[in-house]
mmCIF file of C-alpha atoms in Angstrom:
data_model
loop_
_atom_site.group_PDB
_atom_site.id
_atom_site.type_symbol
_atom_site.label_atom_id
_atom_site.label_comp_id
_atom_site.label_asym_id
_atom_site.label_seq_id
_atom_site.Cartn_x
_atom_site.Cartn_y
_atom_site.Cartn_z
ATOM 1 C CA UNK A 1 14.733 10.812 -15.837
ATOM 2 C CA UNK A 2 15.930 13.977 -14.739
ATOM 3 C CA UNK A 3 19.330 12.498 -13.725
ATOM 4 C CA UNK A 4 20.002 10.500 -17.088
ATOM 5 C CA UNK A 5 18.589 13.710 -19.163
ATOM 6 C CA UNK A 6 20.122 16.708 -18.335
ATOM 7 C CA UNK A 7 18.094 18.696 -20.976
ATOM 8 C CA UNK A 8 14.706 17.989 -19.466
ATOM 9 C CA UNK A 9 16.443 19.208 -15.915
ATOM 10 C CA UNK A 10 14.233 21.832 -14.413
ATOM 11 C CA UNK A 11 12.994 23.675 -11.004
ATOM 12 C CA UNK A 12 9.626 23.228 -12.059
ATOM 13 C CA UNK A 13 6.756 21.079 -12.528
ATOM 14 C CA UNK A 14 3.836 21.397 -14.466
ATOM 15 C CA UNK A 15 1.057 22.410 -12.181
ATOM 16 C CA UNK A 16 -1.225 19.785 -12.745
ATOM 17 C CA UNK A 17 1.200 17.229 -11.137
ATOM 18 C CA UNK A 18 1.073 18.663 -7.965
ATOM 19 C CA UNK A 19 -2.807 19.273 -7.930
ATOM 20 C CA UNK A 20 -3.144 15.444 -9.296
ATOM 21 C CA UNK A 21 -1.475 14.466 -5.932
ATOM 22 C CA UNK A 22 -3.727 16.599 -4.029
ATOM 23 C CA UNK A 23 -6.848 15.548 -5.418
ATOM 24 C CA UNK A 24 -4.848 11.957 -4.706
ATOM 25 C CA UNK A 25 -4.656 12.850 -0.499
ATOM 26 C CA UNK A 26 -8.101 14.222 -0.980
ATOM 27 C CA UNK A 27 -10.192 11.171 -1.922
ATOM 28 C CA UNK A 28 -9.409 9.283 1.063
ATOM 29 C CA UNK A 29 -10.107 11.914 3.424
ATOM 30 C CA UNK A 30 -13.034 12.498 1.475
ATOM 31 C CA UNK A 31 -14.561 9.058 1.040
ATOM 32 C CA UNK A 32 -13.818 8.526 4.898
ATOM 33 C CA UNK A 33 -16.012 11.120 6.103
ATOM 34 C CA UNK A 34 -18.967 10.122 3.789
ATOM 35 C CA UNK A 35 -18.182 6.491 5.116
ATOM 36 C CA UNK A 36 -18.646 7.724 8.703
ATOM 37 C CA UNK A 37 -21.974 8.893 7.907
ATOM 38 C CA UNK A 38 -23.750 5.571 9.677
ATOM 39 C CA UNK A 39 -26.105 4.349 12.194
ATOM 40 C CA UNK A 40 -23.281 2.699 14.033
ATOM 41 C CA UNK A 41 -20.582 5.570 14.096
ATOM 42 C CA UNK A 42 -22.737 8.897 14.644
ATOM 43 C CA UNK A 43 -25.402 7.365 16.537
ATOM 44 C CA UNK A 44 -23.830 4.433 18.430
ATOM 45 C CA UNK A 45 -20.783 5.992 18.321
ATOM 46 C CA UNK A 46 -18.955 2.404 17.787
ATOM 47 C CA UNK A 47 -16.240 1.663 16.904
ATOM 48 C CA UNK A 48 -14.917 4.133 18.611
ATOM 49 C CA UNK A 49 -15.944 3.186 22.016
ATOM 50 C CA UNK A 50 -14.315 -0.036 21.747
ATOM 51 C CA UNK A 51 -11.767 1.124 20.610
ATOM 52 C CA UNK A 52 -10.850 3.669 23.565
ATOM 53 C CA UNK A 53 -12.304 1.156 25.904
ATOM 54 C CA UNK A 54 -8.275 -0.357 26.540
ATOM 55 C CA UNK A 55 -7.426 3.383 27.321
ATOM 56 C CA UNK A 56 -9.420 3.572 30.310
ATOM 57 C CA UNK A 57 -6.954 1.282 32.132
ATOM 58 C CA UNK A 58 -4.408 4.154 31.855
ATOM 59 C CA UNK A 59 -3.320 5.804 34.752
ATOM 60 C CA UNK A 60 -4.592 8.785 35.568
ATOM 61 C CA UNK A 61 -6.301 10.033 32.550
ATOM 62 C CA UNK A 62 -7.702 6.272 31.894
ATOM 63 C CA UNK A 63 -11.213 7.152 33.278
ATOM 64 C CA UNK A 64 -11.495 10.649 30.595
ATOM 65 C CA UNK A 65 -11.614 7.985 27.862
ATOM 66 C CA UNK A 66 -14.666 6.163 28.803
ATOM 67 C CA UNK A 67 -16.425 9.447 29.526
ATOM 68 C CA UNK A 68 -19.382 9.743 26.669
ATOM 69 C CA UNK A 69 -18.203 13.750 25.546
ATOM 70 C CA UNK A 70 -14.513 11.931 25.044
ATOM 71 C CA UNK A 71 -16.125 9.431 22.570
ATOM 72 C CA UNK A 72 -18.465 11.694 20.902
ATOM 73 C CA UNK A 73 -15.342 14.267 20.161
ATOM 74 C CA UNK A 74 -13.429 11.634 18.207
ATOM 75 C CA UNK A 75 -16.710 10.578 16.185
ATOM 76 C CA UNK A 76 -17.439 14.010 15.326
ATOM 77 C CA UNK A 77 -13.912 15.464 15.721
ATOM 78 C CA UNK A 78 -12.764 12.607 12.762
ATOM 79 C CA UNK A 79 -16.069 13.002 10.434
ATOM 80 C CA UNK A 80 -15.501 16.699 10.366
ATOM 81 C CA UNK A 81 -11.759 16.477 9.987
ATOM 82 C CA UNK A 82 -12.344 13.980 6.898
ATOM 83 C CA UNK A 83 -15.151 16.050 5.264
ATOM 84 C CA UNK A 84 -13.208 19.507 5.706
ATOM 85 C CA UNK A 85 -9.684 19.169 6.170
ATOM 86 C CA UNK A 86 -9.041 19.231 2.134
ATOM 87 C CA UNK A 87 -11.147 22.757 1.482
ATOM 88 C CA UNK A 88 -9.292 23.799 4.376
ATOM 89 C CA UNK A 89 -6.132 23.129 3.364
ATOM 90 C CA UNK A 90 -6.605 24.472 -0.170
ATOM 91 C CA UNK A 91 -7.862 27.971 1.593
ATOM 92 C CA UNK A 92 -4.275 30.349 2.609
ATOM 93 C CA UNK A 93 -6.702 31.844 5.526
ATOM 94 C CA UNK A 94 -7.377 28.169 6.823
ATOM 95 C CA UNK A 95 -4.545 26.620 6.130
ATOM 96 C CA UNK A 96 -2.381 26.822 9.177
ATOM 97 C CA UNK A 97 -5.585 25.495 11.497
ATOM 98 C CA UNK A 98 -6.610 22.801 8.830
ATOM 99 C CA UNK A 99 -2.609 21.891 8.972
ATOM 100 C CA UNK A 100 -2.352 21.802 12.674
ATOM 101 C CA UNK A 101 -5.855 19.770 13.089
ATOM 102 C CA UNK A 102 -4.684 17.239 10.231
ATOM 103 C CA UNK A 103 -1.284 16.989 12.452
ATOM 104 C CA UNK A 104 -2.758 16.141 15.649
ATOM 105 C CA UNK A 105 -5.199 13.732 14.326
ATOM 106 C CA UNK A 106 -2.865 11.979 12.217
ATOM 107 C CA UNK A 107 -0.702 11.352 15.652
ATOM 108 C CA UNK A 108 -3.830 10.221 17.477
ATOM 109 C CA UNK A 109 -4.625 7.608 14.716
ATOM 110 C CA UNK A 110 -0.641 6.747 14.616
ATOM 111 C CA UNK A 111 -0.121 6.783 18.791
ATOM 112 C CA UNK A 112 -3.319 4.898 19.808
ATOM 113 C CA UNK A 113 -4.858 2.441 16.942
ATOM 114 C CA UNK A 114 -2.956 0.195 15.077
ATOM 115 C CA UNK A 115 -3.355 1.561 11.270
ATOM 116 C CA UNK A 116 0.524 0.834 10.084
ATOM 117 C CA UNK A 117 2.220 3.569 7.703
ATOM 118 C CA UNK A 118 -0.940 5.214 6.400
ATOM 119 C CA UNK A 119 -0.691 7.942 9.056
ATOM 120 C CA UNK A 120 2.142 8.862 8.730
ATOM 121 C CA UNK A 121 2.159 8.615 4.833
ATOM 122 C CA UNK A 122 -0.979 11.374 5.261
ATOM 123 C CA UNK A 123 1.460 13.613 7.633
ATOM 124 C CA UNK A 124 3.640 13.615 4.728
ATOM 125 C CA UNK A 125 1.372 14.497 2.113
ATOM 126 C CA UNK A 126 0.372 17.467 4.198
ATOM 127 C CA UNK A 127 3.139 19.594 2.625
ATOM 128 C CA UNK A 128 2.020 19.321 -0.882
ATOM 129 C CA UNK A 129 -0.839 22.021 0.328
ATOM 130 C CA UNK A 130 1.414 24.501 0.656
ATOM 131 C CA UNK A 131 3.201 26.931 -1.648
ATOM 132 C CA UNK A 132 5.603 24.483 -3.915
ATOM 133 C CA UNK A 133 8.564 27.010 -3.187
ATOM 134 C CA UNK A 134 8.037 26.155 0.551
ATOM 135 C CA UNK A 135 10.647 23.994 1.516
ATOM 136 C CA UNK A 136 13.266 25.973 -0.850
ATOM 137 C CA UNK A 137 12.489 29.120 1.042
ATOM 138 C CA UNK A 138 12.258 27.163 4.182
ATOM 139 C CA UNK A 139 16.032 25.762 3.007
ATOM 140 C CA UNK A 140 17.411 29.362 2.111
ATOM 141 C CA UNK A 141 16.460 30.780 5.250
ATOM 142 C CA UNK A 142 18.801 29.026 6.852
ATOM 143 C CA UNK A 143 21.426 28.569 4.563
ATOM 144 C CA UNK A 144 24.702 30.076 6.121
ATOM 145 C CA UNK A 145 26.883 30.612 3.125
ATOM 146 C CA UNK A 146 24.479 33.023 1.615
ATOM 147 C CA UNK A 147 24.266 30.885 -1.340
ATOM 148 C CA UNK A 148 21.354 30.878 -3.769
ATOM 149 C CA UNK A 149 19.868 28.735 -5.426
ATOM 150 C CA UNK A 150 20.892 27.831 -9.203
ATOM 151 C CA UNK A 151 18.177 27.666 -11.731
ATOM 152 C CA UNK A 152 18.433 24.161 -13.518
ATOM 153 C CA UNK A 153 16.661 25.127 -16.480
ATOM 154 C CA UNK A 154 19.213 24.439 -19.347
ATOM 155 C CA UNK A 155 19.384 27.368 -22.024
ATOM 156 C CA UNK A 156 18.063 26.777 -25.345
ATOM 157 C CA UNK A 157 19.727 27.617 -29.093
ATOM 158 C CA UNK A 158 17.141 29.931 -31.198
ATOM 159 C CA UNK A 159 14.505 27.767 -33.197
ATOM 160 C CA UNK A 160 12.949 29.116 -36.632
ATOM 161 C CA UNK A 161 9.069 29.249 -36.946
ATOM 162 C CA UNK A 162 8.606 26.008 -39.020
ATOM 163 C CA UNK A 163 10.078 23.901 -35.824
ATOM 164 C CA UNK A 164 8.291 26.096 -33.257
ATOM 165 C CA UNK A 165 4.891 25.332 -35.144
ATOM 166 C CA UNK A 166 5.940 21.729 -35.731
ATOM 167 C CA UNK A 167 6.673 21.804 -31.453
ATOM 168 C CA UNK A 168 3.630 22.981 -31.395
ATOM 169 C CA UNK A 169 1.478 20.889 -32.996
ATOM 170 C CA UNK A 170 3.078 17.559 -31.170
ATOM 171 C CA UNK A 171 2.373 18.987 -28.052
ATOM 172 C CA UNK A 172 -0.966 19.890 -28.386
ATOM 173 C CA UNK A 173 -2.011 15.999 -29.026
ATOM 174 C CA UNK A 174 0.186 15.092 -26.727
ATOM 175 C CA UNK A 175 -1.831 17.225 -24.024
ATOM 176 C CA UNK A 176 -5.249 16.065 -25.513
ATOM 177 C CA UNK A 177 -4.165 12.253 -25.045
ATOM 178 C CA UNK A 178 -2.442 13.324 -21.014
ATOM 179 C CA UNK A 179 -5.851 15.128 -20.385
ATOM 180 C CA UNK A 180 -7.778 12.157 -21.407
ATOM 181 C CA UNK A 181 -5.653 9.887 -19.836
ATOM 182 C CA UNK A 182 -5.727 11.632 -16.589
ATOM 183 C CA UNK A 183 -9.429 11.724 -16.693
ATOM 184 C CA UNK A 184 -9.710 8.084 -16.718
ATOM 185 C CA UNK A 185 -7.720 7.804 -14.153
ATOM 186 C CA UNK A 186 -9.411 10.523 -11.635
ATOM 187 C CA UNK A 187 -12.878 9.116 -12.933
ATOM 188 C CA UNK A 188 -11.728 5.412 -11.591
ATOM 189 C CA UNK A 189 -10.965 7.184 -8.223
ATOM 190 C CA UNK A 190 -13.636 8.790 -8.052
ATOM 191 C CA UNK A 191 -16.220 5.984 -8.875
ATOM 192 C CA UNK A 192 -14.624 2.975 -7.490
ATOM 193 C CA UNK A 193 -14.775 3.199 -3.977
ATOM 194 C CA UNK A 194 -18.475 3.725 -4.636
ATOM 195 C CA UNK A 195 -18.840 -0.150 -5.817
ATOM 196 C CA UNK A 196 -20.075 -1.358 -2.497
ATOM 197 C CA UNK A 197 -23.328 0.067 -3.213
ATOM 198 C CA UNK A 198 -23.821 -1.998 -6.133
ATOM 199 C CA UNK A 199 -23.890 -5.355 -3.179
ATOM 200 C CA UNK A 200 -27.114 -5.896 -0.905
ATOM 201 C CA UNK A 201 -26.135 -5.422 2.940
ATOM 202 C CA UNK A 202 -23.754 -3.369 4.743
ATOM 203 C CA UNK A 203 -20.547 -3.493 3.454
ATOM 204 C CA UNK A 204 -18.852 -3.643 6.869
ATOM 205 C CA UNK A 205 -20.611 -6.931 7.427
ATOM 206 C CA UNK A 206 -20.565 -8.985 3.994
ATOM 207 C CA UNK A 207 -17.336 -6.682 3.067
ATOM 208 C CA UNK A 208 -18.078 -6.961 -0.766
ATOM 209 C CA UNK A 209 -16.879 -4.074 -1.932
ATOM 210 C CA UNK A 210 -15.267 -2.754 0.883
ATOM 211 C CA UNK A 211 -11.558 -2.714 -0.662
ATOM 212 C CA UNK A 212 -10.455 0.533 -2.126
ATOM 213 C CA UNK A 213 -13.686 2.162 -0.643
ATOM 214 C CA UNK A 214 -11.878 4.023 1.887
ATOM 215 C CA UNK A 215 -14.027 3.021 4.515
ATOM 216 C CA UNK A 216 -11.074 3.000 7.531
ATOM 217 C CA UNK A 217 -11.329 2.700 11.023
ATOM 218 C CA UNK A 218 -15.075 1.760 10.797
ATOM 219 C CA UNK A 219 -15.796 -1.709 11.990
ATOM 220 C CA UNK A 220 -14.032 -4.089 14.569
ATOM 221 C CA UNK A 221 -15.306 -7.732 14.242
ATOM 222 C CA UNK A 222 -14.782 -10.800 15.996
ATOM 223 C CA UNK A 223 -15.655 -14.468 15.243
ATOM 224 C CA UNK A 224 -15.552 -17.859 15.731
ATOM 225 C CA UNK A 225 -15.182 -20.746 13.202
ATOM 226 C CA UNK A 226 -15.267 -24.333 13.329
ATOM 227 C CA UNK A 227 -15.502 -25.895 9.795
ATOM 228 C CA UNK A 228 -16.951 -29.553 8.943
ATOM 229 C CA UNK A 229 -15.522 -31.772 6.104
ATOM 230 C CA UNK A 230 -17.802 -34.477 5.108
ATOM 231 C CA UNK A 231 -16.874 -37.618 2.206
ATOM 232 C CA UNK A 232 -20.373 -38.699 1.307
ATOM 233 C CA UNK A 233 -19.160 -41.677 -0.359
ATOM 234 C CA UNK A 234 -17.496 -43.659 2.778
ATOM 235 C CA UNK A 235 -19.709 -41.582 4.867
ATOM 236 C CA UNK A 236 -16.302 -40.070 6.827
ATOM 237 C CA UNK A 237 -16.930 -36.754 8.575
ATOM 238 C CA UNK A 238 -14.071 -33.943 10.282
ATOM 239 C CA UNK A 239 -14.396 -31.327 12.241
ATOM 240 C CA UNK A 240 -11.681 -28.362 11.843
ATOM 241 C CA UNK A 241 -10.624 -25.461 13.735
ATOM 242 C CA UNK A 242 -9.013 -22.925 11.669
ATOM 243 C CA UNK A 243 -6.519 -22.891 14.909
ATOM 244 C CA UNK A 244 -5.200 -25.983 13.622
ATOM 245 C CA UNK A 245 -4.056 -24.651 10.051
ATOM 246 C CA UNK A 246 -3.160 -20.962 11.052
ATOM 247 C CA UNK A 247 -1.471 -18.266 13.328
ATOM 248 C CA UNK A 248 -4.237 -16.388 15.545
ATOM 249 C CA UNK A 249 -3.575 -12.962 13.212
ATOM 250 C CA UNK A 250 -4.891 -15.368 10.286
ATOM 251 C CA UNK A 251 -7.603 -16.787 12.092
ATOM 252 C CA UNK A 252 -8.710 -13.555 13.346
ATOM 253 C CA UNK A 253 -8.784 -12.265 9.856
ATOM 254 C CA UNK A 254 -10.397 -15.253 8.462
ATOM 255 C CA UNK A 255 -13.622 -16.186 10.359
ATOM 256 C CA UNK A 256 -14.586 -12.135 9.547
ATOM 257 C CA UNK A 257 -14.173 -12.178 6.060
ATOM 258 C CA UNK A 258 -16.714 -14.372 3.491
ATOM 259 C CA UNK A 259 -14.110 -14.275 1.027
ATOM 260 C CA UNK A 260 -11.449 -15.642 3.127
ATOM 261 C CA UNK A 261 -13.541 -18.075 4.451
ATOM 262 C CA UNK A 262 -14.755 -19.299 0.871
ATOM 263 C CA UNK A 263 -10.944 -19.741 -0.166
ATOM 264 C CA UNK A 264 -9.937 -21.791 3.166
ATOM 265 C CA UNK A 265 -12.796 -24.061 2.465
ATOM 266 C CA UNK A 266 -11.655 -24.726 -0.984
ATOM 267 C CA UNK A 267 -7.989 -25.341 1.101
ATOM 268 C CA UNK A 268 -9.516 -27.862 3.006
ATOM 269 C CA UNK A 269 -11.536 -29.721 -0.101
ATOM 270 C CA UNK A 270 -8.352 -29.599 -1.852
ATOM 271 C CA UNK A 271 -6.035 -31.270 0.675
ATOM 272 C CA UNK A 272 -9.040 -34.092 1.212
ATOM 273 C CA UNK A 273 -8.828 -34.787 -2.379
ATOM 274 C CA UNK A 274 -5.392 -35.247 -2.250
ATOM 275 C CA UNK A 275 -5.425 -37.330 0.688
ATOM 276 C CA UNK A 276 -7.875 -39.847 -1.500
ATOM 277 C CA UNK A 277 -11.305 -38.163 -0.811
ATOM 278 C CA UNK A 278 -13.669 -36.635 -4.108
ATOM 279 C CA UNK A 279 -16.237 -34.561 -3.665
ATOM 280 C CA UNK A 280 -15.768 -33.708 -0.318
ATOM 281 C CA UNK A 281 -18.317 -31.355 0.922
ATOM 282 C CA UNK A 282 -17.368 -28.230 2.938
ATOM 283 C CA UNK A 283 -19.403 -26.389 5.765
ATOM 284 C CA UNK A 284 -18.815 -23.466 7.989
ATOM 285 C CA UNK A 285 -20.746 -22.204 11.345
ATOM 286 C CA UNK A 286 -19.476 -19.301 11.602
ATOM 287 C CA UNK A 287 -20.494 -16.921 14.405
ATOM 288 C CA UNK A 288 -19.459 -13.474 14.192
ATOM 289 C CA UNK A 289 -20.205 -9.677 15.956
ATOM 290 C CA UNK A 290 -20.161 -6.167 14.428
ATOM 291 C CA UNK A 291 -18.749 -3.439 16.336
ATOM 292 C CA UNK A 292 -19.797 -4.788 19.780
ATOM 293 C CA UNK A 293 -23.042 -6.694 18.474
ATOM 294 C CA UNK A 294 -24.155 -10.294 19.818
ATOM 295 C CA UNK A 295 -22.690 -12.424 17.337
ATOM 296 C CA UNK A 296 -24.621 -13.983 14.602
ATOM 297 C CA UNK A 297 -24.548 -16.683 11.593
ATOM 298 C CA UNK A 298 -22.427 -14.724 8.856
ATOM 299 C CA UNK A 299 -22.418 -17.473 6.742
ATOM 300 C CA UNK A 300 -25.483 -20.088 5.714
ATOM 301 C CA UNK A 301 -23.978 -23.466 7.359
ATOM 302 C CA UNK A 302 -25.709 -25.234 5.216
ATOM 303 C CA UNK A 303 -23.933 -23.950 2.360
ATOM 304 C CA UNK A 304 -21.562 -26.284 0.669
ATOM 305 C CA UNK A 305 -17.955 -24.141 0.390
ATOM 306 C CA UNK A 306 -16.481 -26.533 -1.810
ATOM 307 C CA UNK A 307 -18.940 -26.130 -4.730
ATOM 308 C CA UNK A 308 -18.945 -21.980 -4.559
ATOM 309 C CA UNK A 309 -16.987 -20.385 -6.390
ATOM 310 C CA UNK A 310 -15.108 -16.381 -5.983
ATOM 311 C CA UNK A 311 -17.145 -13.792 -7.405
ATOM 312 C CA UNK A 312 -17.320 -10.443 -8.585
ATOM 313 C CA UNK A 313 -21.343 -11.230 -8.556
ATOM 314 C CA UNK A 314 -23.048 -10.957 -4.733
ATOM 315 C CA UNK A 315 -22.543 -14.168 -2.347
ATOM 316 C CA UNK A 316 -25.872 -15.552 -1.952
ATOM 317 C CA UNK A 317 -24.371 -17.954 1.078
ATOM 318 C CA UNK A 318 -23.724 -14.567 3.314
ATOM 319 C CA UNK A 319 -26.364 -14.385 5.711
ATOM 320 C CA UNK A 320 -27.427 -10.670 5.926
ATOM 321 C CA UNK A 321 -26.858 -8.469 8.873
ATOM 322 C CA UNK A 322 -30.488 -8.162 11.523
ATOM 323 C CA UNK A 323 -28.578 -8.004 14.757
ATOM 324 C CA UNK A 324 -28.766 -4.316 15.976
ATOM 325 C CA UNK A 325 -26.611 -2.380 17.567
ATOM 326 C CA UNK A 326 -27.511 -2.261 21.088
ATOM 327 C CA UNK A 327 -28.159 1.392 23.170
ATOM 328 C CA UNK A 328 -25.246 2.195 25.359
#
C-alpha cells in the first residue's frame, strides 16, 4: 500500500501491530510447552529418546546421546524453553539469554530432526522482541557515508476544527470495530488449539484435534496396514496393501492417521464401484505403536470404512489407546 500511496508513507507502525505478531510467535511456544506436560515426554522421556537414538552411531560423540542426563536435558531443556522463552524475551534484563537460548535450540530442532521451515521461520521472528529501531540503528552504525536516515512521514496542510472533529469521530469507530476484530481473532488462537480436549483419548493416538494444537515434536508412530475389500453380492473378496496404491512417505503417513485411513477406504470403495462392484464393504487391521510402544489395533477391523463418514463429531471405530509405555 505504502508504495502505491505515498501519503500513508511512514517510519512507523502502530504499536499494536508489532505486539499482535508477538503474541502470534508466542502461542506456539506457549501451547508447546503445556503440550509437553505428559506421561510419555517428562516421565518416559519419549520421543525424544528415539529420536536421538540414530545419533548414537556418530563418531565420537555418538555414545553422549544415548546417555540418560543427554535425553533428560532436551525434555526439560525444550519444556522450559517453550514455557519461558516469551516472558523472557519481553524482559530487556533477559533478553539477550532468552535470545541466545531460543537461537541454539532453534538450530538443534533445524540440524538434527526433520521439522522443515518452521525453525527457521521462529529464528526469524526472534527480532520482533527487540527494540523496533533495532535494525535501523544496527544499519546506521555502519553506514559509511554518514548519511541519515530520511523521515517518510509526508507533511500535512493545516485542517480547521470541523474536519479535525469529523477525523475524529471516523476514527474512533474505526478503532472500536479493529479492537473487536482483533479480539476475535486472538480469542480463536487462543481457544482453538485447546479443541482436542473436547475428543475422548489422547490426541497423539486418535489425532482428533491435534491440527492447529501446537502439539510438535511429540509423538513418532509407526504402523502397518493391510486393508480387505469384500462384494457381498458375488461373494468376491481382496486383500490390499496400501504399498500397492502409494509412495512409502504416504503410506507411512496413512496407516497412523484414522482420518487418512477413513478417506483411503472410501478410495478403494469408490474405484470397486466403478469397476462394477456396489456396496462394497471396506475393512482395515491396522496395527500401530506410540512413541516406542508394542503396537496395537488403532482401528476396530470390524468396522465397515465404506459406510463411515468424516466428522467433526468423535470416531467411534478408533480403538482407544491401553498399551503403556514401557520403563526404560
Amino acid at each position: 500500500d505504502a508504495l502505491l500511496r505515498r501519503k500513508i508513507r511512514s517510519d512507523v507502525v502502530p504499536a499494536w501491530t508489532l505486539w499482535l505478531l508477538r503474541a502470534q510467535v508466542g502461542i506456539p511456544y506457549f501451547y508447546g510447552g503445556i503440550a509437553k506436560l505428559n506421561r510419555d515426554w517428562i516421565i518416559g522421556g519419549e520421543p525424544m529418546r528415539i529420536w536421538l537414538r540414530p545419533l548414537t552411531k556418530m563418531p565420537a560423540l555418538g555414545p553422549i546421546f544415548g546417555a540418560e542426563w543427554v535425553v533428560y536435558s532436551f525434555v526439560i531443556g525444550g519444556l522450559l524453553l517453550d514455557l519461558l522463552v516469551v516472558p523472557l524475551l519481553l524482559w530487556r534484563r533477559t533478553r539477550p539469554f532468552a535470545f541466545a537460548a531460543a537461537v541454539v535450540f532453534n538450530l538443534i530442532n533445524a540440524l538434527i530432526f526433520d521439522i522443515g521451515i518452521f525453525p527457521w521461520l521462529m529464528l526469524g521472528a526472534l527480532l520482533i522482541f527487540f527494540p523496533p529501531d533495532l535494525m535501523r540503528r544496527f544499519a546506521r552504525a555502519f553506514m559509511s557515508t554518514g548519511e541519515e536516515f530520511i523521515d517518510a512521514t509526508p507533511s500535512r496542510a493545516p485542517v480547521n476544527a470541523e474536519t479535525i472533529v469529523a477525523r475524529n469521530s471516523s476514527l474512533f469507530a474505526r478503532q472500536k470495530l479493529g479492537a473487536g476484530l482483533l479480539a476475535a481473532y486472538l480469542a480463536i488462537q487462543l481457544v482453538f488449539p485447546l479443541r482436542h480436549y473436547l475428543y475422548p483419548g489422547d490426541v497423539n493416538w486418535t489425532e482428533e484435534g491435534h491440527n492447529f494444537s501446537w502439539h510438535m515434536k511429540l509423538r513418532t508412530k509407526t504402523g502397518e496396514a493391510v486393508f480387505t475389500v469384500t462384494h457381498p453380492g458375488s461373494g468376491q473378496t481382496w486383500t490390499i496393501k496400501p504399498e500397492e496404491y502409494l509412495k512409502s512417505h504416504q503410506v507411512m503417513k496413512m496407516t497412523t492417521k484414522p482420518e487418512l485411513l477413513l478417506l483411503f477406504g472410501h478410495h478403494l470403495a469408490e474405484q470397486k464401484r466403478r469397476e462394477g462392484y456396489d456396496d462394497v464393504e471396506v475393512r482395515a487391521r491396522v496395527m500401530v505403536s506410540l512413541n516406542g510402544r508394542q503396537p496395537q489395533l488403532l482401528i476396530d477391523p470390524n468396522v465397515d470404512l465404506a459406510q463411515e463418514q468424516v466428522s467433526l463429531l468423535p470416531a467411534s471405530w478408533i480403538v482407544p489407546l491401553t498399551t503403556p509405555l514401557e520403563s526404560r
